mmCIF file of C-alpha atoms and ligand atoms in Angstrom:
data_model
loop_
_atom_site.group_PDB
_atom_site.id
_atom_site.type_symbol
_atom_site.label_atom_id
_atom_site.label_comp_id
_atom_site.label_asym_id
_atom_site.label_seq_id
_atom_site.Cartn_x
_atom_site.Cartn_y
_atom_site.Cartn_z
ATOM 1 C CA MET A 926 184.596 48.363 85.718
ATOM 2 C CA SER A 927 185.244 45.339 88.401
ATOM 3 C CA THR A 928 182.424 42.283 88.671
ATOM 4 C CA TYR A 929 180.678 43.634 91.770
ATOM 5 C CA ASN A 930 180.655 47.026 90.249
ATOM 6 C CA THR A 931 178.650 45.181 86.798
ATOM 7 C CA ALA A 932 176.525 43.700 89.252
ATOM 8 C CA GLU A 933 175.312 46.718 91.023
ATOM 9 C CA LEU A 934 174.744 48.688 88.123
ATOM 10 C CA ARG A 935 172.646 46.320 86.721
ATOM 11 C CA ARG A 936 170.815 45.767 90.220
ATOM 12 C CA GLN A 937 170.385 49.863 89.888
ATOM 13 C CA ASN A 938 168.928 49.596 86.533
ATOM 14 C CA ARG A 939 166.432 46.912 86.770
ATOM 15 C CA SER A 940 165.383 48.958 90.207
ATOM 16 C CA ARG A 941 164.951 52.261 88.066
ATOM 17 C CA VAL A 942 163.252 50.463 84.999
ATOM 18 C CA PHE A 943 160.581 48.692 87.938
ATOM 19 C CA ARG A 944 160.424 51.926 89.731
ATOM 20 C CA TYR A 945 159.346 53.567 86.424
ATOM 21 C CA ILE A 946 157.178 52.077 85.542
ATOM 22 C CA PHE A 947 155.495 51.498 89.115
ATOM 23 C CA ASP A 948 155.481 55.696 89.267
ATOM 24 C CA SER A 949 153.893 55.315 85.877
ATOM 25 C CA GLN A 950 149.776 54.908 86.768
ATOM 26 C CA THR A 951 149.036 53.568 83.728
ATOM 27 C CA PRO A 952 151.063 51.143 81.430
ATOM 28 C CA VAL A 953 154.100 52.331 79.614
ATOM 29 C CA THR A 954 156.150 50.588 76.742
ATOM 30 C CA LYS A 955 159.459 49.471 76.389
ATOM 31 C CA GLN A 956 160.799 52.636 74.042
ATOM 32 C CA ASP A 957 158.795 54.911 76.590
ATOM 33 C CA ILE A 958 161.172 53.487 79.219
ATOM 34 C CA ALA A 959 164.205 53.711 77.166
ATOM 35 C CA HIS A 960 163.608 56.995 76.104
ATOM 36 C CA SER A 961 163.108 58.361 79.651
ATOM 37 C CA LEU A 962 165.720 56.848 81.814
ATOM 38 C CA SER A 963 168.254 57.015 78.949
ATOM 39 C CA LEU A 964 168.641 53.717 78.894
ATOM 40 C CA SER A 965 169.298 51.250 75.501
ATOM 41 C CA LEU A 966 166.297 49.275 73.934
ATOM 42 C CA PRO A 967 168.491 45.988 74.908
ATOM 43 C CA THR A 968 168.916 47.110 77.836
ATOM 44 C CA VAL A 969 165.604 47.779 79.060
ATOM 45 C CA GLY A 970 164.445 44.398 77.016
ATOM 46 C CA GLN A 971 166.619 42.429 79.392
ATOM 47 C CA ASN A 972 165.350 44.350 82.440
ATOM 48 C CA LEU A 973 161.937 43.682 81.758
ATOM 49 C CA LYS A 974 162.570 40.125 80.871
ATOM 50 C CA GLU A 975 163.744 39.341 84.254
ATOM 51 C CA LEU A 976 161.287 41.167 85.723
ATOM 52 C CA GLN A 977 158.725 39.656 84.381
ATOM 53 C CA GLU A 978 160.285 35.950 84.522
ATOM 54 C CA CYS A 979 159.995 36.932 88.366
ATOM 55 C CA GLY A 980 156.125 37.468 88.044
ATOM 56 C CA LEU A 981 156.009 41.135 88.644
ATOM 57 C CA LEU A 982 155.379 42.951 85.240
ATOM 58 C CA GLU A 983 152.625 41.856 83.184
ATOM 59 C CA THR A 984 151.513 42.904 79.856
ATOM 60 C CA GLN A 985 147.820 45.084 79.920
ATOM 61 C CA GLY A 986 147.159 45.359 76.112
ATOM 62 C CA THR A 987 149.005 46.821 73.312
ATOM 63 C CA PHE A 988 148.858 50.646 72.385
ATOM 64 C CA SER A 989 147.847 51.346 68.551
ATOM 65 C CA SER A 990 150.948 51.628 66.015
ATOM 66 C CA THR A 991 152.157 53.794 64.010
ATOM 67 C CA GLY A 992 153.596 51.285 61.803
ATOM 68 C CA GLY A 993 155.030 48.287 62.272
ATOM 69 C CA ARG A 994 154.306 45.832 65.913
ATOM 70 C CA LYS A 995 151.782 47.236 68.215
ATOM 71 C CA PRO A 996 153.904 47.931 71.209
ATOM 72 C CA ARG A 997 153.244 46.434 73.866
ATOM 73 C CA ALA A 998 151.324 48.078 77.204
ATOM 74 C CA ILE A 999 153.460 47.354 80.091
ATOM 75 C CA GLY A 1000 152.504 47.398 84.127
ATOM 76 C CA ILE A 1001 152.875 46.094 87.357
ATOM 77 C CA ALA A 1002 151.306 42.687 88.287
ATOM 78 C CA ALA A 1003 149.924 44.370 91.934
ATOM 79 C CA GLY A 1004 148.679 41.205 93.084
ATOM 80 C CA VAL A 1005 151.570 39.529 92.741
ATOM 81 C CA ARG A 1006 152.740 40.750 96.592
ATOM 82 C CA CYS A 1007 150.917 41.956 99.394
ATOM 83 C CA ALA A 1008 151.271 43.233 102.881
ATOM 84 C CA VAL A 1009 149.123 43.359 105.669
ATOM 85 C CA GLY A 1010 148.416 46.515 108.481
ATOM 86 C CA ILE A 1011 147.372 46.318 112.062
ATOM 87 C CA MET A 1012 146.103 48.734 114.078
ATOM 88 C CA ILE A 1013 145.177 48.001 117.686
ATOM 89 C CA SER A 1014 143.019 50.460 119.303
ATOM 90 C CA VAL A 1015 141.382 50.408 122.867
ATOM 91 C CA TYR A 1016 138.656 48.591 122.076
ATOM 92 C CA HIS A 1017 139.626 47.077 118.206
ATOM 93 C CA ILE A 1018 142.190 44.941 116.465
ATOM 94 C CA HIS A 1019 141.447 46.547 112.473
ATOM 95 C CA MET A 1020 143.687 44.659 109.996
ATOM 96 C CA VAL A 1021 143.660 45.588 106.226
ATOM 97 C CA CYS A 1022 145.769 43.505 103.369
ATOM 98 C CA ILE A 1023 147.031 45.515 100.778
ATOM 99 C CA ASP A 1024 148.447 45.188 97.058
ATOM 100 C CA LEU A 1025 151.619 46.649 95.676
ATOM 101 C CA ARG A 1026 149.477 49.469 95.064
ATOM 102 C CA ALA A 1027 148.067 49.778 97.846
ATOM 103 C CA ASN A 1028 144.398 48.758 96.816
ATOM 104 C CA LEU A 1029 142.884 47.224 99.122
ATOM 105 C CA LEU A 1030 142.265 43.226 99.319
ATOM 106 C CA GLY A 1031 140.694 42.861 102.536
ATOM 107 C CA GLN A 1032 139.763 44.136 105.424
ATOM 108 C CA THR A 1033 138.450 43.592 109.062
ATOM 109 C CA SER A 1034 137.781 44.967 112.548
ATOM 110 C CA ILE A 1035 137.770 42.752 115.350
ATOM 111 C CA ILE A 1036 136.275 43.817 118.946
ATOM 112 C CA CYS A 1037 139.006 42.817 121.262
ATOM 113 C CA ASP A 1038 139.174 45.040 124.158
ATOM 114 C CA PHE A 1039 143.549 45.526 124.669
ATOM 115 C CA SER A 1040 145.811 44.204 127.406
ATOM 116 C CA ASP A 1041 149.314 44.198 127.525
ATOM 117 C CA SER A 1042 149.228 40.082 128.191
ATOM 118 C CA ASP A 1043 150.310 37.053 126.323
ATOM 119 C CA GLU A 1044 146.813 36.017 125.661
ATOM 120 C CA TYR A 1045 146.193 39.111 123.838
ATOM 121 C CA PHE A 1046 148.680 38.997 121.857
ATOM 122 C CA ARG A 1047 148.323 35.307 121.103
ATOM 123 C CA ASN A 1048 144.697 36.261 120.030
ATOM 124 C CA MET A 1049 145.964 38.985 117.559
ATOM 125 C CA ALA A 1050 147.756 36.480 115.969
ATOM 126 C CA GLY A 1051 145.319 33.655 115.588
ATOM 127 C CA GLU A 1052 143.113 36.520 114.079
ATOM 128 C CA LEU A 1053 145.830 37.843 111.499
ATOM 129 C CA GLU A 1054 146.041 33.926 110.518
ATOM 130 C CA ARG A 1055 142.008 33.296 109.937
ATOM 131 C CA PHE A 1056 142.152 36.759 108.028
ATOM 132 C CA LEU A 1057 144.931 35.865 105.679
ATOM 133 C CA ASP A 1058 142.866 32.159 105.033
ATOM 134 C CA GLU A 1059 139.393 34.326 104.157
ATOM 135 C CA ASN A 1060 141.667 36.364 101.965
ATOM 136 C CA HIS A 1061 142.793 33.555 99.934
ATOM 137 C CA VAL A 1062 146.765 35.488 100.805
ATOM 138 C CA ASP A 1063 149.480 32.938 99.829
ATOM 139 C CA ARG A 1064 151.790 33.088 102.439
ATOM 140 C CA SER A 1065 154.773 32.887 100.088
ATOM 141 C CA HIS A 1066 153.645 36.359 98.254
ATOM 142 C CA LEU A 1067 153.157 38.295 101.960
ATOM 143 C CA LEU A 1068 155.904 40.837 102.131
ATOM 144 C CA GLY A 1069 155.275 41.630 106.264
ATOM 145 C CA VAL A 1070 153.178 42.259 108.962
ATOM 146 C CA GLY A 1071 153.172 46.503 110.441
ATOM 147 C CA VAL A 1072 151.800 46.794 113.590
ATOM 148 C CA ALA A 1073 150.259 50.453 114.628
ATOM 149 C CA LEU A 1074 149.634 51.743 118.173
ATOM 150 C CA PRO A 1075 148.952 54.865 120.019
ATOM 151 C CA GLY A 1076 152.409 55.149 121.100
ATOM 152 C CA ILE A 1077 155.901 56.360 120.745
ATOM 153 C CA VAL A 1078 158.008 53.527 119.500
ATOM 154 C CA ASP A 1079 161.520 54.373 120.916
ATOM 155 C CA GLU A 1080 163.365 52.097 117.860
ATOM 156 C CA GLU A 1081 166.985 52.586 119.818
ATOM 157 C CA ARG A 1082 165.365 51.224 122.994
ATOM 158 C CA ASP A 1083 162.740 48.661 120.894
ATOM 159 C CA THR A 1084 160.397 49.601 123.141
ATOM 160 C CA VAL A 1085 157.017 50.952 123.253
ATOM 161 C CA VAL A 1086 155.198 53.431 125.031
ATOM 162 C CA LEU A 1087 151.466 53.401 125.256
ATOM 163 C CA ALA A 1088 150.228 56.654 125.199
ATOM 164 C CA ARG A 1089 146.450 56.580 125.255
ATOM 165 C CA ILE A 1090 145.388 52.933 124.660
ATOM 166 C CA VAL A 1091 145.480 52.331 128.725
ATOM 167 C CA GLU A 1092 144.659 54.795 131.285
ATOM 168 C CA THR A 1093 148.383 55.164 132.776
ATOM 169 C CA SER A 1094 151.077 55.041 129.933
ATOM 170 C CA ARG A 1095 153.520 52.335 130.012
ATOM 171 C CA GLU A 1096 156.229 50.719 128.085
ATOM 172 C CA PHE A 1097 156.740 47.214 127.401
ATOM 173 C CA PRO A 1098 159.576 45.753 124.548
ATOM 174 C CA THR A 1099 158.356 45.913 121.167
ATOM 175 C CA ARG A 1100 158.932 42.217 120.261
ATOM 176 C CA ARG A 1101 156.238 41.044 123.333
ATOM 177 C CA LEU A 1102 154.045 42.961 120.399
ATOM 178 C CA THR A 1103 154.638 40.687 117.821
ATOM 179 C CA GLN A 1104 155.988 37.648 119.378
ATOM 180 C CA TYR A 1105 153.685 34.924 117.945
ATOM 181 C CA ILE A 1106 153.040 36.315 114.584
ATOM 182 C CA PRO A 1107 155.787 34.172 112.168
ATOM 183 C CA TYR A 1108 156.547 37.049 109.472
ATOM 184 C CA PRO A 1109 158.495 40.158 109.096
ATOM 185 C CA CYS A 1110 156.517 42.554 111.387
ATOM 186 C CA PHE A 1111 157.433 46.501 111.788
ATOM 187 C CA ILE A 1112 155.901 48.468 114.852
ATOM 188 C CA GLU A 1113 155.161 52.107 113.855
ATOM 189 C CA ASN A 1114 152.684 54.960 115.642
ATOM 190 C CA ASP A 1115 149.160 55.003 114.681
ATOM 191 C CA ALA A 1116 148.987 58.660 113.299
ATOM 192 C CA ASN A 1117 152.700 58.056 111.386
ATOM 193 C CA ALA A 1118 150.821 55.235 109.715
ATOM 194 C CA GLY A 1119 148.088 56.893 109.015
ATOM 195 C CA GLY A 1120 149.963 60.294 107.733
ATOM 196 C CA ILE A 1121 152.212 57.583 105.684
ATOM 197 C CA ALA A 1122 149.300 56.458 103.794
ATOM 198 C CA GLU A 1123 147.732 59.693 102.437
ATOM 199 C CA TRP A 1124 151.088 60.597 101.719
ATOM 200 C CA TRP A 1125 151.624 58.361 99.299
ATOM 201 C CA ASN A 1126 148.133 58.097 97.962
ATOM 202 C CA TYR A 1127 148.143 62.154 97.348
ATOM 203 C CA ASN A 1128 151.534 61.376 95.318
ATOM 204 C CA ALA A 1129 152.782 64.224 97.386
ATOM 205 C CA HIS A 1130 155.541 66.425 96.237
ATOM 206 C CA GLY A 1131 157.047 68.225 99.435
ATOM 207 C CA ASN A 1132 155.110 68.340 102.567
ATOM 208 C CA MET A 1133 151.398 67.419 104.030
ATOM 209 C CA VAL A 1134 150.376 67.802 107.441
ATOM 210 C CA TYR A 1135 147.806 64.563 108.202
ATOM 211 C CA LEU A 1136 145.192 65.693 111.233
ATOM 212 C CA SER A 1137 143.659 62.355 112.244
ATOM 213 C CA VAL A 1138 140.314 63.004 114.179
ATOM 214 C CA GLN A 1139 138.575 60.208 116.477
ATOM 215 C CA ARG A 1140 138.149 59.993 120.339
ATOM 216 C CA GLY A 1141 141.971 61.195 120.603
ATOM 217 C CA VAL A 1142 143.007 64.133 117.933
ATOM 218 C CA GLY A 1143 146.319 63.994 116.066
ATOM 219 C CA GLY A 1144 148.718 63.324 113.216
ATOM 220 C CA ALA A 1145 151.561 63.989 111.666
ATOM 221 C CA VAL A 1146 154.043 66.552 110.028
ATOM 222 C CA LEU A 1147 155.498 64.447 106.774
ATOM 223 C CA LEU A 1148 158.440 66.702 105.215
ATOM 224 C CA ASP A 1149 158.910 64.921 102.018
ATOM 225 C CA GLY A 1150 157.005 61.660 103.182
ATOM 226 C CA VAL A 1151 159.131 61.819 106.186
ATOM 227 C CA ARG A 1152 158.144 62.321 109.336
ATOM 228 C CA TYR A 1153 159.143 65.329 111.360
ATOM 229 C CA MET A 1154 159.016 63.920 114.777
ATOM 230 C CA GLY A 1155 160.265 66.836 116.851
ATOM 231 C CA ARG A 1156 163.028 66.587 120.116
ATOM 232 C CA HIS A 1157 160.900 64.758 122.219
ATOM 233 C CA HIS A 1158 158.588 62.923 119.604
ATOM 234 C CA HIS A 1159 155.864 65.192 120.142
ATOM 235 C CA SER A 1160 155.801 66.781 116.710
ATOM 236 C CA GLY A 1161 152.540 66.197 115.447
ATOM 237 C CA GLU A 1162 150.423 66.550 118.699
ATOM 238 C CA PHE A 1163 147.276 69.061 117.361
ATOM 239 C CA GLY A 1164 144.881 67.842 119.770
ATOM 240 C CA HIS A 1165 146.844 69.935 122.548
ATOM 241 C CA MET A 1166 147.303 73.146 120.842
ATOM 242 C CA CYS A 1167 145.443 75.578 122.749
ATOM 243 C CA ILE A 1168 142.353 77.215 120.702
ATOM 244 C CA VAL A 1169 140.039 78.042 123.959
ATOM 245 C CA PRO A 1170 142.398 79.937 126.527
ATOM 246 C CA GLY A 1171 140.874 78.738 129.904
ATOM 247 C CA GLY A 1172 138.492 76.869 127.823
ATOM 248 C CA LYS A 1173 136.793 73.154 128.424
ATOM 249 C CA ARG A 1174 139.433 70.465 130.530
ATOM 250 C CA CYS A 1175 141.441 68.449 128.079
ATOM 251 C CA GLN A 1176 142.206 64.408 129.026
ATOM 252 C CA CYS A 1177 145.762 65.788 129.148
ATOM 253 C CA GLY A 1178 145.108 68.075 132.041
ATOM 254 C CA MET A 1179 145.229 71.295 130.619
ATOM 255 C CA ARG A 1180 142.536 73.693 129.234
ATOM 256 C CA GLY A 1181 141.333 74.528 125.767
ATOM 257 C CA CYS A 1182 142.523 72.070 123.936
ATOM 258 C CA LEU A 1183 141.221 71.545 120.115
ATOM 259 C CA GLU A 1184 140.978 67.870 121.558
ATOM 260 C CA ALA A 1185 138.618 69.020 124.604
ATOM 261 C CA TYR A 1186 136.799 70.560 121.366
ATOM 262 C CA CYS A 1187 136.905 68.536 118.498
ATOM 263 C CA SER A 1188 137.359 64.245 119.808
ATOM 264 C CA THR A 1189 134.776 62.487 118.833
ATOM 265 C CA ALA A 1190 133.215 61.803 121.975
ATOM 266 C CA ARG A 1191 131.642 65.220 121.837
ATOM 267 C CA ILE A 1192 129.244 63.744 118.872
ATOM 268 C CA SER A 1193 128.836 60.447 120.531
ATOM 269 C CA THR A 1194 129.607 59.527 124.173
ATOM 270 C CA ASP A 1195 129.220 62.432 125.642
ATOM 271 C CA LEU A 1196 125.575 62.794 123.762
ATOM 272 C CA GLY A 1197 124.858 59.197 124.896
ATOM 273 C CA ILE A 1198 124.759 57.775 121.546
ATOM 274 C CA THR A 1199 126.815 56.384 118.301
ATOM 275 C CA ARG A 1200 128.718 58.681 115.655
ATOM 276 C CA GLU A 1201 126.390 57.615 113.177
ATOM 277 C CA GLU A 1202 123.541 57.775 115.150
ATOM 278 C CA PHE A 1203 124.608 62.208 115.604
ATOM 279 C CA PHE A 1204 124.961 62.103 111.907
ATOM 280 C CA ALA A 1205 121.361 60.717 111.002
ATOM 281 C CA GLY A 1206 119.742 62.905 113.759
ATOM 282 C CA LEU A 1207 121.702 65.496 111.944
ATOM 283 C CA GLU A 1208 120.538 64.862 109.040
ATOM 284 C CA ALA A 1209 117.096 64.347 110.231
ATOM 285 C CA GLY A 1210 117.405 68.264 111.180
ATOM 286 C CA ASN A 1211 117.562 67.180 115.089
ATOM 287 C CA GLU A 1212 118.486 71.205 116.249
ATOM 288 C CA THR A 1213 120.149 69.992 119.166
ATOM 289 C CA TYR A 1214 122.505 68.566 117.059
ATOM 290 C CA ALA A 1215 122.973 71.370 114.236
ATOM 291 C CA ALA A 1216 123.687 73.290 116.793
ATOM 292 C CA LEU A 1217 126.574 71.941 118.189
ATOM 293 C CA TRP A 1218 127.698 70.883 114.849
ATOM 294 C CA LYS A 1219 127.964 74.121 114.324
ATOM 295 C CA GLU A 1220 130.011 74.852 116.785
ATOM 296 C CA TYR A 1221 132.028 71.543 116.505
ATOM 297 C CA LEU A 1222 132.998 72.525 112.941
ATOM 298 C CA ASP A 1223 134.055 76.367 113.953
ATOM 299 C CA TYR A 1224 136.620 75.044 116.571
ATOM 300 C CA LEU A 1225 137.517 72.152 114.122
ATOM 301 C CA ALA A 1226 138.242 75.249 111.694
ATOM 302 C CA ILE A 1227 140.160 77.083 114.194
ATOM 303 C CA GLY A 1228 142.777 74.127 114.446
ATOM 304 C CA ILE A 1229 143.179 73.818 110.868
ATOM 305 C CA HIS A 1230 143.555 77.179 110.122
ATOM 306 C CA ASN A 1231 146.771 77.261 112.984
ATOM 307 C CA ILE A 1232 148.557 74.158 111.181
ATOM 308 C CA ARG A 1233 148.070 75.792 107.383
ATOM 309 C CA MET A 1234 149.645 79.516 108.954
ATOM 310 C CA VAL A 1235 152.327 77.166 110.496
ATOM 311 C CA LEU A 1236 152.779 74.754 107.777
ATOM 312 C CA ASP A 1237 151.402 76.332 104.734
ATOM 313 C CA CYS A 1238 150.913 72.781 102.929
ATOM 314 C CA ASN A 1239 148.015 70.516 102.238
ATOM 315 C CA ILE A 1240 146.455 69.117 105.269
ATOM 316 C CA VAL A 1241 144.447 65.734 105.362
ATOM 317 C CA LEU A 1242 141.675 65.156 107.491
ATOM 318 C CA GLY A 1243 141.654 61.241 108.599
ATOM 319 C CA GLY A 1244 140.439 59.697 111.747
ATOM 320 C CA VAL A 1245 137.163 58.390 111.951
ATOM 321 C CA LEU A 1246 135.448 61.400 111.598
ATOM 322 C CA ALA A 1247 136.732 61.320 107.928
ATOM 323 C CA GLN A 1248 134.082 58.571 106.669
ATOM 324 C CA PHE A 1249 131.424 61.363 107.790
ATOM 325 C CA MET A 1250 132.675 64.359 106.387
ATOM 326 C CA GLU A 1251 131.945 64.365 102.827
ATOM 327 C CA PRO A 1252 128.945 66.074 102.833
ATOM 328 C CA TYR A 1253 130.135 69.177 105.278
ATOM 329 C CA LEU A 1254 133.334 69.911 103.563
ATOM 330 C CA GLY A 1255 132.169 72.342 101.989
ATOM 331 C CA GLU A 1256 131.157 74.150 104.802
ATOM 332 C CA LEU A 1257 134.627 73.434 106.812
ATOM 333 C CA ARG A 1258 136.642 75.082 103.826
ATOM 334 C CA ALA A 1259 134.096 77.992 103.674
ATOM 335 C CA ARG A 1260 135.262 78.292 107.607
ATOM 336 C CA LEU A 1261 138.885 78.198 106.549
ATOM 337 C CA CYS A 1262 138.753 81.052 103.577
ATOM 338 C CA ALA A 1263 136.933 83.252 106.055
ATOM 339 C CA ILE A 1264 139.892 83.053 108.664
ATOM 340 C CA ASN A 1265 142.237 83.317 106.390
ATOM 341 C CA PRO A 1266 144.362 86.522 105.370
ATOM 342 C CA PHE A 1267 146.017 85.123 102.337
ATOM 343 C CA LYS A 1268 144.233 84.258 99.254
ATOM 344 C CA SER A 1269 142.575 80.444 99.846
ATOM 345 C CA THR A 1270 139.765 78.739 98.548
ATOM 346 C CA GLY A 1271 140.350 75.954 101.817
ATOM 347 C CA ASN A 1272 141.109 73.424 98.862
ATOM 348 C CA TYR A 1273 144.223 72.911 100.762
ATOM 349 C CA LEU A 1274 142.153 70.569 103.317
ATOM 350 C CA LYS A 1275 141.457 67.065 101.385
ATOM 351 C CA LEU A 1276 139.341 64.533 103.492
ATOM 352 C CA SER A 1277 141.965 61.340 103.806
ATOM 353 C CA HIS A 1278 141.408 58.480 100.968
ATOM 354 C CA TYR A 1279 141.741 55.355 102.969
ATOM 355 C CA ARG A 1280 139.435 56.971 106.000
ATOM 356 C CA SER A 1281 139.069 54.971 108.694
ATOM 357 C CA TRP A 1282 141.540 52.384 107.346
ATOM 358 C CA SER A 1283 144.820 54.943 106.571
ATOM 359 C CA THR A 1284 146.358 53.892 109.252
ATOM 360 C CA CYS A 1285 146.349 49.938 108.564
ATOM 361 C CA VAL A 1286 147.285 50.932 105.260
ATOM 362 C CA GLY A 1287 149.889 52.810 106.235
ATOM 363 C CA VAL A 1288 151.838 50.391 108.322
ATOM 364 C CA ALA A 1289 151.583 47.655 105.645
ATOM 365 C CA LEU A 1290 153.037 50.625 102.874
ATOM 366 C CA HIS A 1291 156.520 49.920 104.646
ATOM 367 C CA PHE A 1292 156.698 46.459 103.694
ATOM 368 C CA ILE A 1293 155.573 47.737 100.191
ATOM 369 C CA SER A 1294 158.251 50.679 99.477
ATOM 370 C CA GLU A 1295 160.882 48.236 101.172
ATOM 371 C CA PHE A 1296 160.288 46.001 98.395
ATOM 372 C CA ILE A 1297 160.069 48.405 95.516
ATOM 373 C CA ASP A 1298 163.236 50.326 96.872
ATOM 374 C CA ASN A 1299 164.720 46.746 96.343
ATOM 375 C CA VAL A 1300 163.836 44.910 93.506
HETATM 376 ZN ZN1 ZN B 2415 145.260 68.591 125.401
#
């Protein structure tokens, strides 16, 4: 075997050992690894030593012994690397920092009106540094900074076409976004990033739909964890499915779109209140809100049901609506059952794990998964 092949084989073994420990949600033993990966104990021992010297593994106690020395419980030292995810929206910049296990180490939301200007991008880089300082992030542990925004990222031409963030769609070079950020950067569409975060969390095998409901309604179709983009990058535009022919006018200019019925604007700005005020009123028995909410859930159920009928996979409901949905999940699932011609409990609908932080976590995960793949 040539030197190159030996080195490559060693790298692959190290990567497999790390990946195995990473994928096991609880600590494992050297024997587990050797058995599961069909590697010899000395090979596993050597790899564990190397990974531990890099600080990537740690001993997390011992297992009980069946005779002889107690086996060591080996786990990932999750805090040894981190990544930051930034989400740009019309009025805010949201940031999270996550560790190797996608645990949130810190999060913040800054009020800042978007503008396609140097001042805005410089300010964003300044806020990032402040955020890193506040969370005591060692820059040498930072793998990179992901930025997500509501737009289509054209990788071939290195441009972003903004969709809903400004009144008229406009295009600008991706490097402008991150020009003041002195770390490796990655730019992603917001719904796509949210979908990746939830797919990762649910440890999904197979396919999943992420439905993001906030002012805009959109989402992502993930086939084995990879987004299906469609020919014109319009896959997952669930907000513009027609659910009421000739119905309410939508932002897009058409009538009867899901977004026209289920934008969170319907239960906030259209009423001149905040979302928090709406749900507080609903809980307090406000009859107007109750009637509106019933209608809202009816339409939302139609949208979710239609997606289910096309793709027959789990659907994760995210976006800002998700943070208020826990008490109403049963009602929504009951509606889904009632209109499903096949046997269904409606349990295919899940609530997003990261709530309104999904997008930030998802775009940060780009660096985590890249790191894990290349250990
Ligand atoms: Zn529309």
